[in-house]
Amino acid sequence: MPTPLRSLLGGALLMAGTATAATTLHAQPKPDPRVGLKAGWFDAGEAAWNIKLVSTTRPSESFLNMSTPGDARLKNSDLAFSGNLVFQGNYSGWQVWDIGNPRKPKLRTAFVCPGSQSDVTVYGNLLFVSAEAVSGRVDCGLGGVEAEVSKDRARGIRIIDISDVEHPKTVTTVQTCRGSHTNTLVTDPKDPDNVYVYVSGSAGVRSADELAGCSALSPDVDPNSALFRIEVIKVPVKNPAAAAIVSSPRIFEGLTEATRHGDAAADRRERPAGAPARPSVAGRGPTQCHDITTYPAVGLAGGACSGYGILLDIRDIKNPKRLYAAADTNMSAWHSATFSNDGSKVLFSDEWGGGSSPRCRATDKVEWGADAIFVRNGDKLDFKSYFKLPAAQTSNENCVAHNGSLIPIPGREVMVQSWYQGGINVFDWTDPNHAFEIGFFDRGPMDSTALVSGGHWSAYWYNGLIYGSEIARGLDVWELTPSEFITKNELDAAKLVKYAYFNAQEQPQAVWPAAFVVARSYTDQMARNSAVPKAWLNSVLAQLATAEKANGAKRAAALNTLATQLDTDAAASPEAKRVTALSAVVKALAK
């Protein structure tokens, strides 16, 4: 019988919890290879650390203008995934890539349909595309819409039938008063016949003559104002043509205008004379959200909403309710949210400068244009720390925190995130007070003499690899490599989590199957943290190895014996949370 952990600890009962690693290595390579990279469009210099570029695929002919680098009409935007397909939005439509062989993605569809960002989400045979530009047409034509009031204008959610992905068909456009800057697909396990779309519209309110019921007046004057609300669209899966707005929740009710930082002194510009007023009401809180990330598994959503990070109760999908609103003077343009896998923490990104400005220069504050990490305290959010890309970028690179997602490593919050021309990086925020970088990929600026828009709009983990939407250069695919920060067991465990489809703004909860690599992920973490006695850890590893070699009843008996020991040892362990999680995996393996 192995020596009990309490004895190995000399009888001291240590505080239970996940230990912060005093010995964990947090240092990036020095000098940082991201600094001083050669500029270029498709020939820029590249730097990588603990990550390997698998492939880069240029945009299709319809979405590439070789005469104009950074063509504003042809910016690639967000990504959505279904099976072996990646849907990539673009300001002029969207593309579909087959990633059955991620080393050579193949174009399946290039669908030209101007409408601004064209953020995409996917569910079954339906694709949802955001349309916001006043020039976007219902028929996806290229001629724009010249009339101030027109039935041809598309501002809202385009619903596309992709049952034949190479011949997509427009089903309908659900028109909204402020269009759709982004959209969030939401599923309700209690309502399998419908899906829902949360619409975040940030443009000016369209005329009531064009869409009945639209009003830009203050809610104090007009209770039906299109300001200070989001839209919820219900989509019958079998009859998507019947999709319609079913509620317009005023989740900002009672919020005052938040105090936010502005530009750095050197970047401040006067608003042009005669410029239209921004859609806001002085003294009032947010008029819209930028992104809303729903997390149905825990009944919550995180809204990044014009000066606030908002926690929402979405147990009633059609009627989200605000639980809490966090403000922070170091945040400017709250952009998106990511939950920890257990829902106990929330990370909000700040798109200071709107994504078109250099905000990662050596002179920029590390608290600005960064991520803010909060811990849930009941229905409240307690701020803990900031995390920002640690490599200074040039004044010719638009750079700020943008879209990313969790990498499903058991017991940790490890995330991949895009930073526009700051590239992408991978960082650990398991300890919300001390986030640190553990991998990166970056290219040099598009141009060495001027700021030409480019860089990664988004970077997401999907079924074992990382996919990035590069604004000007196409689709990138990467593979994480084992390092002192992530072991092969942890990566193999992450690859066991498979999704049939993935929309980053509907965060799925990672659930791992019973597997020895999952068990060893926890032992690897305890070894890295050096918080448990080496003799105890070696004993656990030996018992795991013996059980793995055994079969049938012998394997079950060995695993049950180990689980009993782990349950006893957990109370005395400085790694109680991981020991308990390890025990749960061992018990599942025994079955």
Coordinates of C-alpha atoms in Angstrom, one line a residue:
M1 CA 0.0 0.0 0.0
P2 CA 1.5 3.4 -1.0
T3 CA 2.3 5.9 1.7
P4 CA -0.6 8.2 2.4
L5 CA -0.2 11.8 1.2
R6 CA -0.8 13.1 4.7
S7 CA 2.3 11.3 5.9
L8 CA 4.4 12.5 3.0
L9 CA 3.4 16.0 3.9
G10 CA 4.7 15.5 7.4
G11 CA 1.3 15.6 8.9
A12 CA 0.6 19.2 7.9
L13 CA -2.9 19.7 6.6
L14 CA -2.3 22.2 3.8
M15 CA -5.0 24.5 2.4
A16 CA -7.0 22.7 -0.3
G17 CA -7.1 24.3 -3.7
T18 CA -5.2 24.5 -6.9
A19 CA -1.6 25.6 -6.2
T20 CA -0.1 28.5 -8.2
A21 CA 3.1 27.3 -9.6
A22 CA 6.1 29.1 -8.1
T23 CA 8.3 27.0 -10.4
T24 CA 6.3 27.4 -13.6
L25 CA 8.4 29.0 -16.4
H26 CA 6.7 32.2 -17.7
A27 CA 9.5 33.7 -19.8
Q28 CA 9.1 34.3 -23.5
P29 CA 12.1 33.9 -25.9
K30 CA 14.6 36.7 -25.6
P31 CA 15.1 38.6 -27.8
D32 CA 11.5 38.3 -28.8
P33 CA 11.5 37.1 -32.5
R34 CA 8.2 39.0 -33.2
V35 CA 10.0 42.3 -33.0
G36 CA 11.5 43.6 -36.2
L37 CA 9.9 41.1 -38.6
K38 CA 10.2 41.9 -42.3
A39 CA 7.1 43.6 -43.8
G40 CA 5.2 42.2 -46.8
W41 CA 1.8 40.9 -48.0
F42 CA 2.4 37.3 -48.8
D43 CA 6.1 37.4 -48.1
A44 CA 6.2 38.9 -44.6
G45 CA 8.6 37.6 -42.1
E46 CA 7.2 35.0 -39.6
A47 CA 8.0 34.1 -36.0
A48 CA 6.6 31.2 -34.0
W49 CA 7.0 29.7 -30.5
N50 CA 5.5 26.4 -29.4
I51 CA 3.2 26.4 -32.4
K52 CA 3.6 25.2 -36.0
L53 CA 2.1 26.7 -39.1
V54 CA 0.3 23.8 -40.9
S55 CA -1.0 25.8 -43.9
T56 CA -1.8 29.2 -45.3
T57 CA -4.5 29.4 -48.0
R58 CA -4.9 32.7 -49.9
P59 CA -8.4 34.1 -50.4
S60 CA -10.3 33.0 -53.5
E61 CA -10.2 35.1 -56.7
S62 CA -13.5 36.8 -55.8
F63 CA -12.1 38.0 -52.5
L64 CA -8.6 39.1 -53.5
N65 CA -7.5 42.3 -55.2
M66 CA -3.8 42.0 -56.0
S67 CA -3.6 45.7 -57.0
T68 CA -4.8 47.0 -53.6
P69 CA -3.2 45.4 -50.5
G70 CA -5.7 45.8 -47.6
D71 CA -8.6 46.5 -49.9
A72 CA -11.3 47.6 -47.4
R73 CA -14.1 46.0 -49.5
L74 CA -12.4 42.6 -49.1
K75 CA -11.6 42.2 -45.4
N76 CA -11.9 38.6 -44.1
S77 CA -13.9 38.5 -40.9
D78 CA -15.1 35.8 -38.5
L79 CA -15.2 32.0 -38.7
A80 CA -17.8 29.3 -38.0
F81 CA -17.3 25.5 -38.3
S82 CA -19.4 22.6 -39.2
G83 CA -18.0 19.1 -39.8
N84 CA -15.1 19.5 -42.2
L85 CA -16.2 22.9 -43.3
V86 CA -15.0 26.3 -42.3
F87 CA -17.2 29.3 -43.1
Q88 CA -15.2 32.5 -43.4
G89 CA -17.0 35.9 -43.4
N90 CA -15.8 38.8 -45.6
Y91 CA -17.0 42.4 -46.0
S92 CA -18.2 41.4 -49.5
G93 CA -19.7 38.0 -48.7
W94 CA -18.3 34.7 -47.4
Q95 CA -16.2 31.6 -48.4
V96 CA -16.4 28.0 -47.5
W97 CA -13.3 25.9 -47.0
D98 CA -13.1 22.1 -46.8
I99 CA -10.6 21.2 -44.1
G100 CA -10.8 17.4 -44.5
N101 CA -7.1 17.8 -45.2
P102 CA -6.0 20.9 -43.1
R103 CA -2.7 21.0 -44.9
K104 CA -4.5 21.8 -48.1
P105 CA -7.9 23.4 -47.5
K106 CA -10.1 23.4 -50.6
L107 CA -12.5 26.1 -51.6
R108 CA -16.1 24.8 -51.8
T109 CA -17.9 28.1 -52.3
A110 CA -17.1 31.8 -52.7
F111 CA -20.4 33.7 -52.3
V112 CA -20.3 37.4 -53.2
C113 CA -22.8 39.3 -51.1
P114 CA -21.7 42.8 -49.9
G115 CA -23.0 43.8 -46.5
S116 CA -20.1 44.9 -44.2
Q117 CA -18.7 42.5 -41.6
S118 CA -20.7 39.4 -42.6
D119 CA -20.1 37.7 -39.3
V120 CA -21.1 34.1 -39.7
T121 CA -22.7 31.4 -37.5
V122 CA -23.9 27.9 -38.6
Y123 CA -26.3 25.3 -37.5
G124 CA -27.2 22.2 -39.4
N125 CA -28.1 23.2 -43.0
L126 CA -28.5 26.9 -42.1
L127 CA -25.9 29.7 -42.3
F128 CA -26.6 33.0 -40.5
V129 CA -24.8 36.1 -41.9
S130 CA -24.8 39.6 -40.3
A131 CA -25.5 42.5 -42.6
E132 CA -25.1 46.1 -41.5
A133 CA -24.0 48.3 -44.3
V134 CA -26.6 50.7 -45.8
S135 CA -25.4 49.6 -49.3
G136 CA -26.2 45.9 -48.7
R137 CA -28.9 44.5 -50.9
V138 CA -31.4 41.7 -50.2
D139 CA -30.5 40.2 -53.6
C140 CA -26.8 40.4 -52.8
G141 CA -26.3 42.6 -55.8
L142 CA -23.2 44.7 -56.3
G143 CA -24.9 48.0 -57.2
G144 CA -25.6 49.1 -53.6
V145 CA -28.7 51.0 -52.6
E146 CA -28.8 54.7 -53.5
A147 CA -32.3 55.6 -52.2
E148 CA -32.6 56.7 -48.6
V149 CA -35.6 54.5 -48.2
S150 CA -35.7 51.2 -50.1
K151 CA -37.2 47.7 -49.8
D152 CA -34.0 46.4 -51.5
R153 CA -31.8 47.2 -48.5
A154 CA -30.6 44.3 -46.3
R155 CA -29.7 45.2 -42.7
G156 CA -30.2 42.4 -40.2
I157 CA -29.6 38.6 -40.5
R158 CA -29.4 36.8 -43.8
I159 CA -30.5 33.1 -43.5
I160 CA -28.9 30.8 -46.1
D161 CA -29.8 27.2 -46.9
I162 CA -26.4 25.4 -47.2
S163 CA -27.8 21.8 -47.6
D164 CA -25.9 21.9 -51.0
V165 CA -23.0 24.0 -49.8
E166 CA -21.7 24.6 -53.4
H167 CA -25.1 26.0 -54.4
P168 CA -26.3 28.0 -51.3
K169 CA -29.8 29.6 -51.4
T170 CA -31.0 32.6 -49.6
V171 CA -34.0 31.7 -47.5
T172 CA -34.9 35.1 -46.0
T173 CA -33.4 38.2 -44.5
V174 CA -34.7 39.2 -41.0
Q175 CA -34.6 42.9 -41.1
T176 CA -33.6 44.8 -37.9
C177 CA -33.6 48.6 -37.1
R178 CA -29.9 48.8 -36.6
G179 CA -28.6 46.0 -38.8
S180 CA -26.4 43.3 -37.4
H181 CA -22.7 44.0 -36.6
T182 CA -22.4 40.6 -35.0
N183 CA -24.7 37.7 -34.2
T184 CA -24.8 34.9 -31.7
L185 CA -26.5 31.6 -32.3
V186 CA -28.2 30.2 -29.2
T187 CA -29.6 26.7 -28.9
D188 CA -32.1 25.7 -26.2
P189 CA -32.0 22.0 -25.1
K190 CA -35.7 22.4 -24.1
D191 CA -36.6 23.6 -27.6
P192 CA -35.0 21.4 -30.3
D193 CA -37.4 22.7 -33.0
N194 CA -36.0 26.2 -33.0
V195 CA -32.7 28.0 -32.7
Y196 CA -32.3 31.6 -31.7
V197 CA -30.1 34.4 -32.8
Y198 CA -29.0 37.3 -30.6
V199 CA -28.4 40.3 -32.8
S200 CA -26.0 43.1 -31.9
G201 CA -26.6 46.1 -34.1
S202 CA -24.4 49.2 -33.7
A203 CA -25.2 51.3 -36.7
G204 CA -27.6 54.2 -36.8
V205 CA -31.3 53.5 -36.7
R206 CA -32.9 53.1 -40.1
S207 CA -36.0 55.2 -41.1
A208 CA -39.4 53.9 -40.0
D209 CA -40.5 54.5 -43.6
E210 CA -38.1 51.7 -44.5
L211 CA -38.8 49.3 -41.6
A212 CA -41.9 50.0 -39.6
G213 CA -41.4 50.5 -35.9
C214 CA -37.9 51.8 -36.0
S215 CA -37.2 54.8 -33.8
A216 CA -34.0 56.7 -32.8
L217 CA -35.7 58.6 -30.1
S218 CA -34.7 58.2 -26.4
P219 CA -36.7 55.5 -24.6
D220 CA -37.9 58.3 -22.3
V221 CA -39.7 59.8 -25.3
D222 CA -40.5 56.7 -27.3
P223 CA -40.7 53.4 -25.3
N224 CA -40.3 51.5 -28.6
S225 CA -36.9 53.1 -29.3
A226 CA -34.5 50.9 -31.2
L227 CA -31.7 52.1 -28.9
F228 CA -30.7 50.4 -25.6
R229 CA -31.8 46.9 -26.6
I230 CA -30.8 43.8 -28.5
E231 CA -32.9 41.7 -30.8
V232 CA -33.8 38.0 -30.4
I233 CA -34.7 36.1 -33.5
K234 CA -36.5 32.8 -33.4
V235 CA -35.7 30.4 -36.3
P236 CA -37.9 27.3 -36.8
V237 CA -35.3 24.8 -38.0
K238 CA -37.7 23.1 -40.4
N239 CA -39.2 26.3 -41.7
P240 CA -36.5 29.0 -41.5
A241 CA -38.4 31.2 -43.8
A242 CA -40.7 31.9 -40.8
A243 CA -37.8 33.4 -38.8
A244 CA -38.8 36.5 -36.9
I245 CA -37.9 38.8 -34.0
V246 CA -39.7 37.5 -30.9
S247 CA -38.3 39.9 -28.3
S248 CA -36.2 43.0 -27.9
P249 CA -34.8 42.8 -24.4
R250 CA -33.7 46.1 -22.8
I251 CA -30.8 44.6 -20.9
F252 CA -29.2 48.0 -20.3
E253 CA -32.1 49.5 -18.3
G254 CA -30.9 51.7 -15.5
L255 CA -27.3 51.8 -16.5
T256 CA -25.5 55.2 -16.5
E257 CA -22.8 56.2 -19.0
A258 CA -19.6 54.4 -18.1
T259 CA -16.3 56.2 -17.7
R260 CA -13.8 54.9 -20.3
H261 CA -10.4 55.9 -21.3
G262 CA -9.9 57.6 -24.7
D263 CA -7.0 57.6 -27.1
A264 CA -3.5 58.2 -26.1
A265 CA -2.6 61.8 -26.3
A266 CA -0.6 61.4 -29.6
D267 CA -3.6 59.7 -31.3
R268 CA -6.4 62.1 -30.3
R269 CA -8.3 63.7 -33.2
E270 CA -11.2 66.1 -33.3
R271 CA -14.4 64.7 -34.6
P272 CA -15.0 66.1 -38.1
A273 CA -17.3 69.0 -38.4
G274 CA -20.7 67.9 -39.6
A275 CA -20.2 64.3 -38.7
P276 CA -23.4 62.5 -37.7
A277 CA -23.9 62.0 -34.0
R278 CA -23.1 58.6 -32.6
P279 CA -26.1 56.5 -31.6
S280 CA -26.1 57.3 -27.9
V281 CA -28.0 59.4 -25.4
A282 CA -25.9 61.6 -23.1
G283 CA -25.8 60.3 -19.6
R284 CA -27.3 56.9 -20.5
G285 CA -25.6 53.5 -20.6
P286 CA -24.9 51.3 -23.6
T287 CA -27.2 51.5 -26.6
Q288 CA -26.0 48.0 -27.8
C289 CA -23.6 45.2 -27.3
H290 CA -20.7 44.4 -29.6
D291 CA -20.5 40.7 -29.0
I292 CA -22.6 38.4 -26.8
T293 CA -21.1 35.1 -25.8
T294 CA -23.7 32.6 -24.6
Y295 CA -22.9 29.6 -22.4
P296 CA -26.0 27.5 -22.4
A297 CA -24.4 24.8 -20.2
V298 CA -24.3 27.1 -17.3
G299 CA -27.3 29.3 -18.3
L300 CA -25.3 32.4 -18.6
A301 CA -24.1 34.9 -21.3
G302 CA -21.4 37.6 -21.3
G303 CA -22.1 40.8 -23.1
A304 CA -19.4 43.2 -24.2
C305 CA -21.5 46.3 -24.3
S306 CA -20.2 49.8 -24.9
G307 CA -18.5 50.5 -21.6
Y308 CA -19.7 47.5 -19.6
G309 CA -19.1 43.8 -19.3
I310 CA -22.5 42.4 -18.6
L311 CA -23.4 39.1 -17.1
L312 CA -26.8 37.7 -18.3
D313 CA -29.1 35.0 -17.2
I314 CA -30.2 33.1 -20.3
R315 CA -32.1 30.2 -18.8
D316 CA -35.1 31.7 -20.7
I317 CA -33.4 32.1 -24.0
K318 CA -36.0 34.5 -25.5
N319 CA -35.8 36.8 -22.5
P320 CA -32.2 37.3 -21.2
K321 CA -32.0 39.2 -17.9
R322 CA -29.1 41.3 -16.7
L323 CA -27.5 40.0 -13.5
Y324 CA -24.5 42.4 -13.2
A325 CA -22.7 45.1 -15.2
A326 CA -19.0 45.6 -14.6
A327 CA -17.3 48.9 -15.6
D328 CA -13.6 49.6 -15.8
T329 CA -11.8 52.8 -16.7
N330 CA -9.0 50.9 -18.3
M331 CA -11.4 49.4 -20.8
S332 CA -12.5 51.4 -23.9
A333 CA -14.4 49.3 -26.4
W334 CA -15.6 46.1 -24.7
H335 CA -15.6 43.6 -27.5
S336 CA -16.1 40.0 -26.6
A337 CA -16.3 37.5 -23.7
T338 CA -15.0 34.0 -22.9
F339 CA -16.0 31.9 -19.9
S340 CA -13.8 29.4 -18.1
N341 CA -15.0 25.9 -18.7
D342 CA -16.8 25.7 -15.3
G343 CA -18.3 29.2 -15.8
S344 CA -16.6 30.6 -12.7
K345 CA -14.5 33.1 -14.5
V346 CA -15.1 35.5 -17.5
L347 CA -12.5 37.2 -19.7
F348 CA -13.5 40.3 -21.6
S349 CA -11.4 41.7 -24.5
D350 CA -11.1 45.5 -25.2
E351 CA -10.9 46.5 -28.9
W352 CA -9.5 49.9 -28.1
G353 CA -9.2 51.8 -31.4
G354 CA -11.7 49.6 -33.2
G355 CA -9.2 47.2 -34.7
S356 CA -7.9 49.7 -37.3
S357 CA -5.3 51.4 -35.2
P358 CA -1.9 50.5 -33.7
R359 CA -2.6 49.9 -30.1
C360 CA 0.3 47.5 -29.2
R361 CA 3.2 49.9 -29.4
A362 CA 5.8 50.2 -26.7
T363 CA 4.2 53.5 -25.7
D364 CA 0.7 52.0 -25.2
K365 CA -0.4 51.1 -21.7
V366 CA -0.5 47.4 -21.1
E367 CA -3.9 47.8 -19.4
W368 CA -5.4 49.3 -22.5
G369 CA -6.5 47.3 -25.5
A370 CA -6.0 44.1 -23.4
D371 CA -8.1 41.4 -21.7
A372 CA -9.7 41.9 -18.4
I373 CA -10.2 38.8 -16.2
F374 CA -13.0 38.6 -13.7
V375 CA -14.1 35.9 -11.2
R376 CA -17.8 35.3 -10.6
N377 CA -18.9 36.0 -7.1
G378 CA -22.5 34.8 -7.1
D379 CA -24.2 37.0 -9.6
K380 CA -21.4 39.6 -9.5
L381 CA -18.1 39.9 -11.2
D382 CA -14.9 40.7 -9.3
F383 CA -12.0 42.1 -11.4
K384 CA -8.6 40.2 -11.0
S385 CA -6.1 41.2 -13.7
Y386 CA -5.2 42.3 -17.2
F387 CA -3.4 40.4 -19.9
K388 CA -2.0 41.9 -23.1
L389 CA 0.2 40.7 -26.0
P390 CA 3.7 41.2 -24.5
A391 CA 5.5 41.9 -27.8
A392 CA 5.5 45.5 -28.9
Q393 CA 4.3 46.1 -32.4
T394 CA 5.0 48.9 -34.8
S395 CA 3.0 52.0 -35.6
N396 CA 2.3 50.4 -39.0
E397 CA 0.4 47.4 -37.5
N398 CA -3.2 47.6 -36.4
C399 CA -3.1 45.6 -33.2
V400 CA -5.5 45.2 -30.2
A401 CA -7.2 42.3 -28.4
H402 CA -9.7 40.5 -30.6
N403 CA -11.4 37.1 -31.0
G404 CA -10.3 33.8 -29.5
S405 CA -11.5 30.6 -27.7
L406 CA -10.5 28.1 -25.1
I407 CA -8.3 25.1 -25.9
P408 CA -9.9 22.2 -24.0
I409 CA -7.1 21.1 -21.7
P410 CA -8.5 19.4 -18.6
G411 CA -8.1 21.5 -15.4
R412 CA -6.8 24.6 -17.1
E413 CA -8.0 27.8 -18.8
V414 CA -5.7 27.9 -21.9
M415 CA -6.8 30.2 -24.7
V416 CA -5.8 31.1 -28.2
Q417 CA -6.5 34.7 -29.2
S418 CA -6.1 37.0 -32.2
W419 CA -4.5 40.4 -32.1
Y420 CA -4.8 41.6 -35.7
Q421 CA -1.3 42.4 -36.9
G422 CA 0.0 41.4 -33.5
G423 CA -0.6 37.8 -34.8
I424 CA -2.1 35.2 -32.5
N425 CA -1.0 33.9 -29.1
V426 CA -1.8 31.2 -26.6
F427 CA -1.9 32.0 -22.9
D428 CA -2.9 30.5 -19.6
W429 CA -5.3 32.3 -17.3
T430 CA -6.1 29.4 -14.9
D431 CA -4.9 31.7 -12.1
P432 CA -7.0 34.8 -12.8
N433 CA -4.4 36.9 -11.1
H434 CA -1.4 35.8 -13.2
A435 CA -2.1 35.1 -16.9
F436 CA 1.0 34.3 -18.9
E437 CA 1.9 33.6 -22.6
I438 CA 2.9 30.1 -23.7
G439 CA 3.0 30.3 -27.5
F440 CA 2.6 32.6 -30.4
F441 CA 2.7 33.2 -34.2
D442 CA 3.2 36.5 -35.8
R443 CA 4.0 38.1 -39.2
G444 CA 5.6 41.4 -40.1
P445 CA 3.5 44.4 -41.0
M446 CA 1.7 44.5 -44.4
D447 CA 3.8 47.5 -45.3
S448 CA 6.9 49.0 -43.8
T449 CA 6.1 52.6 -44.5
A450 CA 2.3 52.9 -43.8
L451 CA -0.4 51.2 -41.9
V452 CA -2.2 48.8 -44.3
S453 CA -5.0 46.8 -42.6
G454 CA -4.4 43.2 -42.1
G455 CA -3.7 40.6 -39.4
H456 CA -5.8 38.0 -37.7
W457 CA -9.5 38.8 -37.1
S458 CA -10.0 35.6 -35.1
A459 CA -8.2 32.4 -34.0
Y460 CA -10.1 29.4 -32.7
W461 CA -9.4 25.9 -31.6
Y462 CA -11.5 23.4 -33.5
N463 CA -11.2 19.6 -33.1
G464 CA -7.4 19.5 -32.6
L465 CA -6.1 22.4 -34.6
I466 CA -6.2 26.2 -34.5
Y467 CA -7.8 28.1 -37.4
G468 CA -7.2 31.8 -38.0
S469 CA -9.0 34.3 -40.3
E470 CA -6.4 36.6 -41.7
I471 CA -8.0 39.9 -42.9
A472 CA -5.8 40.2 -46.0
R473 CA -3.9 36.9 -46.4
G474 CA -6.6 34.2 -46.1
L475 CA -7.0 31.2 -43.9
D476 CA -4.2 30.0 -41.5
V477 CA -4.1 26.6 -39.8
W478 CA -1.7 25.8 -36.9
E479 CA -0.8 22.9 -34.6
L480 CA 0.3 23.4 -31.0
T481 CA 3.5 21.5 -30.1
P482 CA 4.3 20.0 -26.7
S483 CA 6.4 22.3 -24.5
E484 CA 7.3 22.9 -20.9
F485 CA 3.9 24.7 -20.7
I486 CA 1.7 22.0 -22.4
T487 CA 2.5 18.4 -22.4
K488 CA 1.7 15.8 -25.1
N489 CA -0.8 14.2 -22.7
E490 CA -2.6 17.6 -22.3
L491 CA -2.7 18.1 -26.1
D492 CA -3.9 14.6 -26.7
A493 CA -6.6 15.1 -24.1
A494 CA -7.7 18.3 -25.7
K495 CA -7.9 16.5 -29.1
L496 CA -10.4 14.0 -27.6
V497 CA -13.0 16.9 -27.4
K498 CA -14.8 16.8 -30.7
Y499 CA -17.6 19.2 -31.8
A500 CA -20.0 18.6 -34.6
Y501 CA -20.1 22.4 -35.2
F502 CA -18.6 25.4 -33.5
N503 CA -19.6 29.0 -33.2
A504 CA -17.3 30.8 -30.8
Q505 CA -20.1 33.1 -29.5
E506 CA -22.1 30.0 -28.3
Q507 CA -19.5 28.6 -26.1
P508 CA -19.6 24.8 -25.7
Q509 CA -18.7 23.1 -22.5
A510 CA -15.7 20.7 -22.9
V511 CA -16.4 17.2 -21.6
W512 CA -13.6 14.7 -21.7
P513 CA -14.1 10.9 -22.2
A514 CA -12.5 8.5 -19.7
A515 CA -9.0 8.2 -20.9
F516 CA -5.5 7.7 -19.5
V517 CA -4.2 10.8 -21.2
V518 CA -6.9 12.8 -19.4
A519 CA -5.7 11.3 -16.1
R520 CA -2.1 12.0 -17.0
S521 CA -3.0 15.6 -17.9
Y522 CA -3.7 16.2 -14.2
T523 CA -0.5 14.4 -13.1
D524 CA 1.5 16.4 -15.6
Q525 CA 0.0 19.6 -14.1
M526 CA 0.9 18.6 -10.6
A527 CA 4.4 17.7 -11.7
R528 CA 4.8 21.1 -13.4
N529 CA 3.6 22.9 -10.3
S530 CA 5.8 20.9 -7.9
A531 CA 3.3 21.3 -5.2
V532 CA 2.8 17.6 -4.2
P533 CA 5.6 15.3 -2.9
K534 CA 7.4 13.6 -5.8
A535 CA 7.2 10.2 -4.0
W536 CA 3.4 10.5 -3.9
L537 CA 3.2 11.5 -7.5
N538 CA 5.5 8.7 -8.6
S539 CA 3.3 6.2 -6.8
V540 CA 0.2 7.5 -8.5
L541 CA 1.9 7.3 -11.9
A542 CA 3.1 3.8 -11.2
Q543 CA -0.4 2.7 -10.3
L544 CA -1.8 4.3 -13.5
A545 CA 0.8 2.5 -15.6
T546 CA 0.0 -0.9 -13.9
A547 CA -3.8 -0.4 -14.5
E548 CA -3.3 0.6 -18.1
K549 CA -1.4 -2.6 -18.8
A550 CA -4.0 -4.8 -17.1
N551 CA -7.4 -5.8 -18.5
G552 CA -10.9 -6.6 -17.3
A553 CA -11.4 -7.1 -13.6
K554 CA -7.7 -6.6 -12.8
R555 CA -7.7 -3.2 -14.4
A556 CA -11.0 -2.2 -12.6
A557 CA -9.6 -3.4 -9.3
A558 CA -6.3 -1.5 -9.7
L559 CA -8.2 1.7 -10.7
N560 CA -10.7 1.4 -7.8
T561 CA -7.9 1.0 -5.3
L562 CA -6.2 4.1 -6.7
A563 CA -9.4 6.1 -6.7
T564 CA -10.0 5.2 -3.0
Q565 CA -6.5 6.4 -2.2
L566 CA -7.0 9.7 -4.2
D567 CA -10.3 10.4 -2.4
T568 CA -8.5 10.0 0.9
D569 CA -5.5 12.1 -0.1
A570 CA -7.5 15.0 -1.6
A571 CA -8.3 16.6 1.7
A572 CA -4.6 17.0 2.7
S573 CA -3.4 18.0 -0.8
P574 CA -2.4 21.5 -1.9
E575 CA -3.7 20.3 -5.3
A576 CA -7.1 19.1 -3.9
K577 CA -9.0 20.2 -7.0
R578 CA -6.8 18.3 -9.4
V579 CA -6.6 15.3 -7.2
T580 CA -10.4 15.2 -7.0
A581 CA -10.6 15.6 -10.8
L582 CA -8.0 12.8 -11.3
S583 CA -10.0 10.5 -9.0
A584 CA -13.2 11.2 -11.1
V585 CA -11.3 10.1 -14.3
V586 CA -9.9 7.0 -12.6
K587 CA -13.4 6.0 -11.4
A588 CA -14.8 6.5 -14.9
L589 CA -11.9 4.3 -16.4
A590 CA -12.7 1.6 -13.8
K591 CA -16.3 1.4 -15.2

